[in-house]
Coordinates of C-alpha atoms in Angstrom, one line a residue:
Chain A
M1 CA 8.6 -53.1 -14.0
N2 CA 12.2 -52.3 -13.3
L3 CA 12.0 -49.2 -14.7
Y4 CA 8.9 -48.6 -12.1
I5 CA 10.9 -49.6 -9.5
E6 CA 13.7 -47.7 -10.9
A7 CA 11.5 -44.8 -10.7
I8 CA 10.4 -45.1 -6.6
G9 CA 14.5 -44.1 -6.9
F10 CA 14.4 -41.4 -9.1
G11 CA 11.5 -40.4 -6.9
V12 CA 13.3 -40.7 -3.3
I13 CA 16.2 -38.5 -5.4
A14 CA 13.8 -35.8 -6.5
A15 CA 11.8 -35.4 -2.7
S16 CA 15.4 -34.8 -1.5
S17 CA 14.7 -31.2 -2.9
I18 CA 11.2 -31.1 -2.4
A19 CA 11.5 -32.1 1.1
L20 CA 13.3 -29.2 1.7
G21 CA 11.9 -26.6 0.7
A22 CA 8.5 -27.9 1.6
M23 CA 10.2 -28.0 5.7
G24 CA 11.0 -24.4 5.1
F25 CA 8.0 -23.5 3.8
T26 CA 5.9 -25.2 6.3
L27 CA 7.6 -23.8 8.7
Q28 CA 7.7 -20.0 7.0
F29 CA 3.3 -19.5 6.6
G30 CA 2.4 -22.0 9.9
L31 CA 4.5 -19.4 11.5
T32 CA 4.0 -16.2 10.1
N33 CA 0.8 -17.2 7.5
V34 CA 2.3 -15.4 4.9
L35 CA 1.6 -17.9 2.0
N36 CA 5.1 -16.9 0.4
V37 CA 4.4 -17.8 -3.4
G38 CA 7.7 -15.9 -3.8
Y39 CA 9.3 -19.2 -2.4
G40 CA 10.7 -20.4 -5.9
A41 CA 12.7 -17.5 -6.6
T42 CA 14.1 -16.9 -3.3
M43 CA 15.0 -20.9 -4.3
S44 CA 16.7 -19.7 -7.4
F45 CA 18.5 -16.7 -5.6
G46 CA 20.0 -19.7 -3.4
A47 CA 20.7 -22.4 -6.4
I48 CA 22.6 -19.4 -7.9
V49 CA 24.4 -18.0 -4.6
A50 CA 25.3 -22.0 -4.5
Y51 CA 27.0 -22.1 -8.2
A52 CA 28.6 -18.6 -8.0
A53 CA 30.0 -20.1 -4.7
H54 CA 31.3 -23.2 -6.3
L55 CA 32.8 -21.9 -9.6
T56 CA 35.2 -20.2 -7.0
G57 CA 36.6 -23.6 -6.4
M58 CA 34.9 -24.0 -3.1
S59 CA 33.7 -27.5 -2.7
I60 CA 29.5 -28.1 -3.7
W61 CA 28.3 -28.7 0.0
L62 CA 30.2 -26.1 1.2
A63 CA 28.4 -23.8 -1.1
L64 CA 24.7 -24.9 -0.8
I65 CA 25.5 -23.7 2.6
C66 CA 26.6 -20.6 1.5
G67 CA 23.2 -21.1 -0.7
G68 CA 21.6 -21.3 2.8
I69 CA 22.7 -18.4 4.8
A70 CA 22.6 -16.4 1.3
T71 CA 18.6 -17.1 0.8
S72 CA 18.5 -16.8 4.9
G73 CA 19.9 -13.4 5.2
L74 CA 17.3 -12.2 1.9
T75 CA 14.4 -14.0 4.0
L76 CA 14.9 -11.9 6.5
L77 CA 15.2 -8.3 4.6
S78 CA 12.5 -9.0 3.2
A79 CA 10.0 -10.1 6.2
K80 CA 11.3 -6.6 7.8
T81 CA 11.4 -4.7 5.2
L82 CA 8.7 -5.0 2.6
L83 CA 5.9 -8.0 4.5
R84 CA 6.7 -6.2 7.9
V85 CA 4.9 -2.6 6.0
Y86 CA 2.1 -4.2 4.4
A87 CA 1.3 -6.3 7.7
K88 CA 1.2 -3.3 9.8
R89 CA -1.2 -1.8 6.7
G90 CA -3.3 -4.4 7.6
A91 CA -2.6 -6.6 4.5
A92 CA -4.2 -9.7 4.8
L93 CA -3.4 -13.5 4.0
F94 CA -4.2 -12.4 -0.2
E95 CA -2.3 -8.9 0.0
M96 CA 0.3 -10.7 1.2
A97 CA 0.9 -13.3 -0.8
M98 CA 0.4 -10.7 -3.7
V99 CA 3.8 -8.7 -2.0
T100 CA 5.6 -11.7 -2.0
F101 CA 5.0 -12.5 -5.5
G102 CA 6.1 -8.5 -6.4
I103 CA 9.6 -9.7 -4.0
A104 CA 9.3 -12.7 -6.2
L105 CA 9.4 -10.8 -9.9
I106 CA 12.1 -8.5 -8.7
V107 CA 14.7 -10.8 -7.2
E108 CA 14.2 -13.3 -9.8
Y109 CA 14.5 -10.5 -12.8
A110 CA 17.3 -8.4 -10.7
I111 CA 19.2 -12.4 -11.1
A112 CA 18.2 -12.3 -14.7
S113 CA 19.9 -8.8 -15.5
I114 CA 23.1 -10.1 -13.9
T115 CA 23.1 -13.2 -15.6
E116 CA 22.5 -11.8 -18.5
N117 CA 19.4 -15.1 -18.4
N118 CA 21.7 -17.7 -18.9
T119 CA 20.9 -21.0 -18.0
F120 CA 24.8 -22.5 -16.4
S121 CA 26.0 -25.8 -16.3
L122 CA 26.6 -27.6 -13.7
T123 CA 29.3 -30.4 -13.8
I124 CA 29.7 -32.5 -10.6
A125 CA 32.7 -35.3 -10.7
I126 CA 30.8 -38.6 -10.2
E127 CA 33.7 -41.3 -8.1
H128 CA 30.9 -44.3 -8.4
T129 CA 28.1 -45.6 -8.8
H130 CA 25.6 -47.5 -6.2
A131 CA 22.5 -49.6 -7.4
L132 CA 20.1 -51.2 -5.2
G133 CA 18.4 -54.5 -6.9
P134 CA 17.3 -52.1 -10.3
I135 CA 17.8 -48.6 -8.9
R136 CA 20.7 -46.8 -9.8
F137 CA 22.1 -44.2 -7.6
T138 CA 25.0 -42.2 -8.4
D139 CA 27.5 -41.0 -4.7
V140 CA 26.3 -37.7 -4.9
Q141 CA 22.8 -38.7 -5.0
L142 CA 23.2 -40.6 -2.6
A143 CA 24.8 -37.9 -0.8
L144 CA 21.3 -35.3 -1.1
V145 CA 19.0 -38.0 0.1
I146 CA 21.2 -38.3 2.7
L147 CA 21.3 -34.5 3.0
A148 CA 18.1 -34.2 3.2
V149 CA 17.3 -36.8 6.4
V150 CA 20.2 -35.8 8.3
V151 CA 17.9 -32.6 8.4
F152 CA 14.9 -33.1 8.8
I153 CA 16.3 -35.5 11.7
L154 CA 18.2 -32.0 13.3
L155 CA 14.5 -29.8 12.3
D156 CA 12.3 -32.3 14.2
G157 CA 15.1 -32.9 16.8
F158 CA 15.1 -28.6 17.2
L159 CA 11.5 -28.3 17.4
R160 CA 11.0 -31.1 19.6
L161 CA 13.5 -31.2 22.3
T162 CA 14.6 -27.4 22.4
K163 CA 13.3 -25.1 24.3
V164 CA 13.5 -22.1 21.7
G165 CA 11.9 -24.9 18.6
T166 CA 8.8 -25.8 21.1
A167 CA 8.3 -21.6 21.7
L168 CA 8.4 -21.7 17.6
R169 CA 5.6 -24.6 17.3
A170 CA 3.8 -22.5 20.7
T171 CA 4.2 -19.8 18.9
A172 CA 2.2 -21.0 15.8
V173 CA -0.5 -22.6 17.1
D174 CA -1.2 -19.6 19.5
P175 CA 1.1 -16.0 19.1
D176 CA -1.3 -14.7 21.8
L177 CA -1.2 -17.2 24.3
A178 CA 2.6 -16.9 23.8
R179 CA 3.1 -13.6 24.3
A180 CA 1.1 -14.0 27.2
S181 CA 3.4 -17.2 28.6
G182 CA 6.0 -15.4 28.6
I183 CA 7.8 -16.6 25.4
A184 CA 9.6 -13.4 23.2
T185 CA 7.5 -14.0 20.2
G186 CA 9.2 -11.4 18.0
R187 CA 12.6 -13.3 18.3
I188 CA 10.6 -16.4 17.5
V189 CA 9.8 -15.5 14.5
T190 CA 13.4 -13.8 13.6
I191 CA 14.1 -17.0 14.0
A192 CA 11.0 -19.2 12.3
W193 CA 12.6 -16.9 8.8
L194 CA 15.9 -17.4 9.1
L195 CA 15.5 -21.5 9.4
S196 CA 13.1 -21.0 6.6
G197 CA 15.1 -19.2 4.3
F198 CA 18.0 -21.0 4.8
L199 CA 16.2 -24.6 4.3
C200 CA 15.1 -22.8 1.1
G201 CA 18.1 -21.3 -0.2
L202 CA 19.5 -25.8 0.7
A203 CA 16.4 -27.0 -1.6
G204 CA 17.4 -24.7 -4.7
G205 CA 21.0 -25.6 -4.5
V206 CA 20.4 -29.2 -3.5
F207 CA 17.9 -29.0 -6.6
T208 CA 20.5 -27.6 -9.0
I209 CA 22.7 -30.4 -8.1
D210 CA 19.9 -32.6 -8.8
I211 CA 18.8 -31.6 -12.6
L212 CA 22.6 -30.2 -13.2
T213 CA 21.4 -27.1 -14.9
V214 CA 20.4 -23.4 -13.1
N215 CA 19.2 -20.1 -13.9
A216 CA 17.1 -17.7 -12.2
F217 CA 14.1 -19.0 -12.7
T218 CA 15.4 -22.7 -11.6
G219 CA 13.0 -22.3 -8.2
D220 CA 10.2 -21.8 -9.8
S221 CA 9.8 -25.7 -11.6
L222 CA 9.8 -26.8 -8.1
L223 CA 7.5 -24.3 -5.9
S224 CA 4.6 -26.0 -7.0
L225 CA 5.4 -29.6 -5.7
V226 CA 7.0 -27.5 -2.6
I227 CA 3.6 -26.2 -2.1
V228 CA 1.4 -29.1 -2.3
A229 CA 3.9 -31.2 0.1
A230 CA 3.8 -28.1 2.7
L231 CA 0.0 -28.6 2.4
M232 CA -0.5 -31.9 2.2
G233 CA 1.5 -32.5 5.1
T234 CA -0.4 -29.5 6.9
A235 CA 0.5 -26.1 7.0
G236 CA 3.3 -26.2 10.1
S237 CA 3.6 -29.8 10.5
V238 CA 7.3 -30.2 9.6
R239 CA 6.7 -34.6 9.7
G240 CA 4.0 -33.8 7.5
A241 CA 5.7 -31.8 4.9
A242 CA 9.1 -34.7 4.4
L243 CA 7.0 -37.2 4.6
A244 CA 4.5 -35.1 1.9
A245 CA 7.8 -34.7 -0.3
L246 CA 8.5 -38.4 -0.2
L247 CA 5.4 -39.1 -1.5
L248 CA 4.6 -36.5 -3.9
G249 CA 8.7 -37.1 -5.1
I250 CA 7.7 -40.4 -6.0
A251 CA 4.1 -40.3 -7.5
T252 CA 5.7 -38.5 -10.0
Q253 CA 8.8 -39.6 -11.0
L254 CA 6.2 -42.8 -11.4
V255 CA 4.2 -41.1 -13.6
S256 CA 6.9 -39.5 -16.0
A257 CA 7.8 -43.1 -16.3
A258 CA 4.5 -43.9 -17.4
G259 CA 5.1 -41.8 -19.6
A260 CA 3.5 -39.4 -19.2
S261 CA 6.4 -36.7 -17.6
G262 CA 3.8 -33.7 -18.7
Y263 CA 1.5 -34.6 -16.4
A264 CA 3.4 -34.7 -12.9
S265 CA 2.7 -31.8 -11.6
A266 CA -1.2 -32.0 -12.6
V267 CA -0.9 -35.6 -10.4
A268 CA 0.6 -33.5 -7.2
Y269 CA -2.4 -31.2 -7.5
G270 CA -4.9 -33.8 -8.2
V271 CA -3.2 -35.2 -4.6
L272 CA -3.9 -31.7 -2.9
A273 CA -7.0 -31.9 -3.5
V274 CA -8.0 -35.2 -2.4
V275 CA -6.3 -34.6 0.1
L276 CA -8.0 -30.8 1.4
L277 CA -11.4 -32.8 0.7
A278 CA -10.5 -34.7 3.7
R279 CA -8.8 -32.6 5.5
P280 CA -9.2 -28.7 4.4
K281 CA -7.7 -28.0 7.5
S282 CA -4.6 -28.5 6.1
V283 CA -3.9 -25.4 4.4
Q284 CA -4.5 -23.4 7.7
G285 CA -1.9 -21.2 8.8
G286 CA -0.6 -21.3 12.1
L287 CA -2.9 -24.2 12.5
V288 CA -5.3 -21.7 14.6
A289 CA -9.2 -22.7 13.6
D290 CA -10.6 -19.3 13.5
R291 CA -8.5 -16.4 12.5
V292 CA -5.4 -15.5 10.1
Q293 CA -3.0 -13.6 11.8
I294 CA 0.3 -12.4 9.7
T295 CA 3.4 -12.2 12.4
V296 CA 6.3 -11.1 10.5
Chain B
M1 CA -12.3 -7.6 57.6
L2 CA -8.9 -6.1 56.5
R3 CA -7.6 -6.8 52.7
P4 CA -3.7 -8.4 52.9
E5 CA -1.2 -5.2 51.2
P6 CA -2.1 -5.5 46.9
C7 CA 0.2 -6.8 44.7
L8 CA -1.6 -6.0 42.0
R9 CA -3.8 -2.6 42.1
A10 CA -6.0 -0.9 39.3
A11 CA -6.3 2.7 39.9
E12 CA -9.4 4.4 38.2
V13 CA -8.6 3.2 35.0
S14 CA -9.7 2.5 31.7
F15 CA -9.4 1.0 28.4
G16 CA -10.8 -0.3 25.4
Y17 CA -11.3 -0.4 21.4
A18 CA -9.1 2.2 19.2
S19 CA -12.0 5.3 19.7
L20 CA -14.0 2.9 21.8
R21 CA -13.7 3.6 26.0
V22 CA -15.4 0.3 26.9
V23 CA -14.5 0.6 30.1
H24 CA -13.8 4.0 32.6
E25 CA -12.4 5.0 35.9
A26 CA -12.2 1.0 37.7
S27 CA -10.4 0.9 40.4
L28 CA -9.3 -2.7 42.1
Q29 CA -7.3 -4.2 43.8
V30 CA -5.5 -8.3 44.4
G31 CA -3.2 -9.1 47.5
P32 CA -1.7 -12.0 48.3
G33 CA -4.1 -14.9 49.2
E34 CA -6.8 -13.6 48.1
T35 CA -9.3 -14.2 45.4
V36 CA -11.0 -11.8 43.6
V37 CA -14.2 -11.7 41.9
L38 CA -15.1 -9.5 38.7
L39 CA -18.9 -9.8 37.8
G40 CA -20.8 -8.7 35.7
P41 CA -23.1 -9.1 32.9
N42 CA -22.7 -10.0 29.8
G43 CA -20.8 -6.7 27.5
A44 CA -20.1 -5.4 30.6
G45 CA -15.8 -4.9 30.6
K46 CA -15.0 -7.5 32.0
S47 CA -12.3 -9.0 29.8
T48 CA -11.7 -5.7 28.3
L49 CA -10.7 -4.5 31.8
V50 CA -8.9 -7.9 32.0
K51 CA -7.4 -7.6 28.9
G52 CA -6.2 -3.7 29.2
I53 CA -4.2 -4.9 32.9
I54 CA -2.7 -7.9 31.1
G55 CA -0.9 -5.2 28.6
Q56 CA -3.2 -6.6 24.7
L57 CA -5.0 -3.3 25.2
P58 CA -3.1 0.9 26.2
L59 CA -4.1 1.7 28.9
L60 CA -6.4 5.5 28.1
S61 CA -5.7 7.0 32.4
G62 CA -5.8 5.8 35.3
T63 CA -2.6 4.4 36.6
L64 CA -1.5 0.0 37.4
D65 CA 0.8 -1.3 39.6
L66 CA 2.6 -4.0 39.9
N67 CA 4.2 -5.0 42.9
G68 CA 4.5 -1.8 43.8
S69 CA 6.1 -0.4 40.3
D70 CA 4.4 1.4 37.7
I71 CA 3.2 -1.1 34.7
S72 CA 1.5 1.5 32.9
R73 CA 3.0 1.3 29.6
T74 CA 5.0 -1.8 30.1
P75 CA 4.7 -4.4 27.4
A76 CA 2.7 -7.3 27.6
Q77 CA 5.7 -10.1 27.7
I78 CA 7.8 -7.5 30.4
R79 CA 4.4 -7.8 33.0
V80 CA 4.3 -11.6 32.4
R81 CA 7.7 -11.3 34.0
Q82 CA 7.0 -9.1 36.4
G83 CA 4.6 -11.5 38.0
L84 CA 0.8 -11.4 36.2
G85 CA 0.0 -14.8 34.9
Y86 CA -2.9 -15.1 32.8
V87 CA -5.3 -17.9 31.9
P88 CA -7.2 -16.9 28.9
Q89 CA -11.3 -18.1 28.8
I90 CA -10.4 -19.8 25.3
R91 CA -7.3 -20.9 23.2
D92 CA -6.4 -21.2 27.5
V93 CA -3.3 -24.4 26.4
F94 CA -0.7 -25.0 22.9
P95 CA -3.2 -27.6 21.7
T96 CA -0.5 -28.9 20.0
L97 CA 2.1 -29.7 22.0
S98 CA 2.2 -32.2 24.7
V99 CA 0.9 -31.6 28.4
W100 CA 4.3 -31.5 29.2
E101 CA 6.0 -29.4 26.5
N102 CA 2.6 -26.7 27.8
L103 CA 4.0 -26.6 31.4
T104 CA 7.6 -25.9 30.1
M105 CA 6.1 -23.3 27.2
G106 CA 4.3 -21.7 30.9
G107 CA 7.9 -21.7 32.1
Y108 CA 9.7 -20.2 29.5
L109 CA 10.9 -17.3 31.8
L110 CA 12.6 -19.4 34.3
A111 CA 16.3 -20.4 33.7
R112 CA 16.9 -23.3 31.2
S113 CA 17.9 -25.4 34.5
G114 CA 14.7 -24.9 36.9
I115 CA 11.6 -25.3 33.9
K116 CA 12.1 -29.0 35.0
E117 CA 12.3 -28.9 38.7
R118 CA 9.2 -26.1 38.5
A119 CA 7.4 -28.2 36.5
E120 CA 7.6 -31.1 38.8
Q121 CA 7.0 -29.1 41.5
V122 CA 3.9 -28.3 39.7
I123 CA 3.0 -31.3 38.8
G124 CA 2.9 -32.6 42.7
D125 CA 0.3 -29.3 42.6
F126 CA -2.2 -31.1 39.8
P127 CA -1.2 -34.8 40.6
A128 CA -4.2 -35.2 38.3
L129 CA -1.9 -34.2 34.8
D130 CA 1.1 -36.4 36.2
R131 CA -0.5 -39.7 34.6
L132 CA -1.7 -37.0 30.9
R133 CA 2.3 -35.8 30.2
R134 CA 3.2 -37.1 27.3
R135 CA -1.1 -36.3 25.7
R136 CA -1.8 -34.5 23.6
A137 CA -3.6 -31.5 25.9
G138 CA -6.2 -30.7 22.4
T139 CA -7.1 -34.5 23.4
L140 CA -7.9 -33.3 27.2
S141 CA -11.8 -33.0 28.4
G142 CA -12.8 -29.6 29.3
G143 CA -11.5 -29.7 33.3
E144 CA -8.1 -31.4 32.4
R145 CA -8.3 -29.0 29.9
K146 CA -8.6 -25.9 32.5
M147 CA -6.4 -27.7 35.0
L148 CA -3.3 -28.3 32.5
A149 CA -4.5 -24.2 31.4
I150 CA -3.6 -22.4 35.5
A151 CA -0.5 -24.8 35.8
R152 CA 1.1 -23.9 33.0
A153 CA 0.0 -20.2 34.4
L154 CA 1.5 -20.9 37.6
M155 CA 4.8 -22.5 36.5
A156 CA 6.7 -18.8 36.6
K157 CA 5.5 -18.0 39.0
P158 CA 3.1 -15.3 39.1
S159 CA 2.2 -12.5 41.8
V160 CA -0.9 -12.2 40.5
L161 CA -2.5 -15.3 38.5
I162 CA -5.4 -13.8 36.4
L163 CA -8.3 -16.6 35.3
D164 CA -10.6 -15.1 32.2
E165 CA -13.6 -17.5 33.2
P166 CA -12.1 -20.3 33.9
T167 CA -15.7 -23.0 33.9
S168 CA -16.7 -21.1 31.4
N169 CA -17.9 -24.2 28.5
L170 CA -17.8 -26.5 31.3
A171 CA -20.9 -28.5 32.5
P172 CA -22.0 -27.4 36.3
L173 CA -20.0 -30.6 38.1
I174 CA -16.9 -30.0 35.8
A175 CA -17.1 -26.4 36.8
A176 CA -17.8 -26.9 40.7
K177 CA -15.0 -29.1 40.8
V178 CA -12.3 -26.6 38.7
L179 CA -14.1 -23.1 41.0
E180 CA -14.2 -25.5 44.6
E181 CA -10.9 -27.3 44.3
I182 CA -8.4 -25.6 41.8
V183 CA -9.4 -21.9 42.4
A184 CA -9.9 -22.4 45.6
S185 CA -6.5 -23.9 46.4
L186 CA -5.0 -21.3 44.9
A187 CA -5.7 -18.9 47.7
G188 CA -4.8 -21.3 50.0
A189 CA -1.2 -21.4 49.1
G190 CA -1.2 -17.7 49.3
Q191 CA -1.6 -17.1 45.7
A192 CA -3.1 -13.8 44.4
V193 CA -6.0 -14.6 42.1
L194 CA -8.5 -12.4 39.9
M195 CA -10.5 -14.3 38.9
I196 CA -13.9 -13.4 36.6
E197 CA -17.0 -15.2 36.3
Q198 CA -20.3 -16.2 35.1
R199 CA -21.7 -18.3 37.8
V200 CA -21.8 -15.2 40.2
E201 CA -23.0 -18.0 43.2
L202 CA -20.4 -20.2 43.4
A203 CA -17.8 -17.7 42.3
L204 CA -18.5 -15.8 45.6
Q205 CA -18.8 -19.2 47.6
V206 CA -15.0 -19.7 46.8
A207 CA -14.3 -16.0 45.7
T208 CA -13.4 -13.9 49.7
Y209 CA -14.1 -10.7 48.0
G210 CA -15.8 -9.4 44.6
Y211 CA -16.4 -6.5 41.8
V212 CA -19.9 -6.1 39.9
L213 CA -18.5 -4.0 36.9
V214 CA -21.4 -2.4 34.9
Q215 CA -21.0 -0.6 31.7
G216 CA -17.8 0.1 32.4
Q217 CA -18.1 1.0 35.3
M218 CA -17.1 -0.2 39.0
R219 CA -20.6 -0.5 40.8
L220 CA -20.5 -2.4 43.8
D221 CA -17.4 -4.2 46.0
G222 CA -17.4 -6.1 48.8
H223 CA -16.6 -9.4 50.6
A224 CA -17.7 -11.3 48.8
A225 CA -19.8 -13.4 52.3
Q226 CA -21.5 -9.2 52.2
L227 CA -21.8 -9.2 48.8
Q228 CA -24.1 -12.9 48.7
E229 CA -26.3 -11.1 51.0
T230 CA -27.2 -8.6 48.7
E231 CA -30.3 -8.6 48.0
D232 CA -29.3 -5.5 44.1
L233 CA -27.3 -8.1 42.6
S234 CA -29.2 -9.7 40.5
S235 CA -31.0 -7.0 39.6
L236 CA -28.1 -5.4 38.8
F237 CA -27.1 -7.8 36.5
F238 CA -30.5 -8.3 35.0
S239 CA -31.4 -4.7 34.6
G240 CA -27.9 -4.8 32.0
G241 CA -26.7 -1.6 34.5
A242 CA -29.7 0.7 34.1
A243 CA -30.4 1.3 37.3
P244 CA -27.4 1.9 39.6
L245 CA -27.1 0.1 42.8
H246 CA -25.8 2.5 45.8
G247 CA -26.0 5.6 44.2
G248 CA -23.7 5.0 41.5
P249 CA -20.4 4.9 39.8
E250 CA -19.3 6.7 43.7
A251 CA -19.8 3.3 45.5
A252 CA -17.3 1.7 43.2
T253 CA -14.8 3.6 45.8
R254 CA -17.4 3.4 48.0
G255 CA -18.4 -0.4 48.3
L256 CA -19.1 -2.1 50.8
A257 CA -16.3 -3.1 52.6

């Protein structure tokens, strides 16, 4: 029994990186309708940058911020160059997903080339271990959970309590009406790319700290859970993404505790299948009912 | 009866999609305190004309003036800033945002400090919205939703408010209430209103002036009372515009006034 309770603790820790990634993904998809299947590669980029920054002697937490900022820039760059070119040519949802897949290949193999396809280990000194009943966790793991919670609170507050945040939600719901209300939707979409890129990079870095290794493809192992959490929580909903990430983190760790770790991802997709059967509108980007408008 | 000096003037404007010209050299004007209704059968080009005026479609020919400034080539967002308010026929509110948030988005162009004050003013004009502040707009009834849509557009203090079929999808009683109470009160407060409407009789009771668009051409215009007495008005609708009234397109410039 203790094993399963412990697994719940590990699930909460694993949920930190899933939640950060899913919040970024849902924000990006909800606002732009670009199904970014290359999101895993940009998470890898964020993780590698954070690792490289840490190697220079920077604290791991500052390095995480560096990874987030660099990924934010990369995300905006790809949105305003390649994605914009294809969007202007009238590319629809599937074509845009393929473009993001292409960008992912470029990013991942560029990183693999630079790093000579090595996998690097991260060493972080553990000063204290805490216990909550049978659940044991380190300072660092606790910090990761707190980081995810703080980011969630800040992001949710930004979206609900600020003028620009509300405009982000309004533009996600109906870009035409947003424009007719005088909202500069182009600027709002740029903010969404930057913000989602930052969260993406942060997620990659947090995942690396959790598993203590990083390579050019690190983000890919997190990608499926991130996408499932974002879609389960309804595209565009940060609260939904965070809650779904928590549930998925716990579910996958419970499956592993039951000795079926190989099926953890399958469980995630199973949960998604059930959610989509019950609420098929979950996958609608932009929460717009009758059409998909790519906005980059 | 003299019309007020116009704040919005469209002179022989043409709009369309790609190579398809839908509206041909149509002219209209709206002044403060006027409720101008744009009538016409389905497919006449009314929505195309309005989309062109608000900047969602490029102007193919003619000129558009707003408060004396040429807005012919002005982007849609700037037209909002210059005083053009718009309430679409459908998707007229942000359904996942609360009533209050919808109002604040309507006032996006106002200074941050003035948004709350303006929203309270608008709620004062639409007291039914007061108790609904926290409700998600998507859960409102049809009438409440349209009221919110109009209130949202008024937040930016537009000099001209354009309503695209404000009564579509509303039950007859609610539709009458929207036109007779909400739209009529706007003109009473000095607001310039341009409205597309399919409920011809009801619209002409509320409007001060009307234009009839048929097959993309302005076939008739006149004071609402005069249009109500026009015997050929319904035949113009039912004929789909095949039989021009008062001698064809020339009537647009001559009008009834």
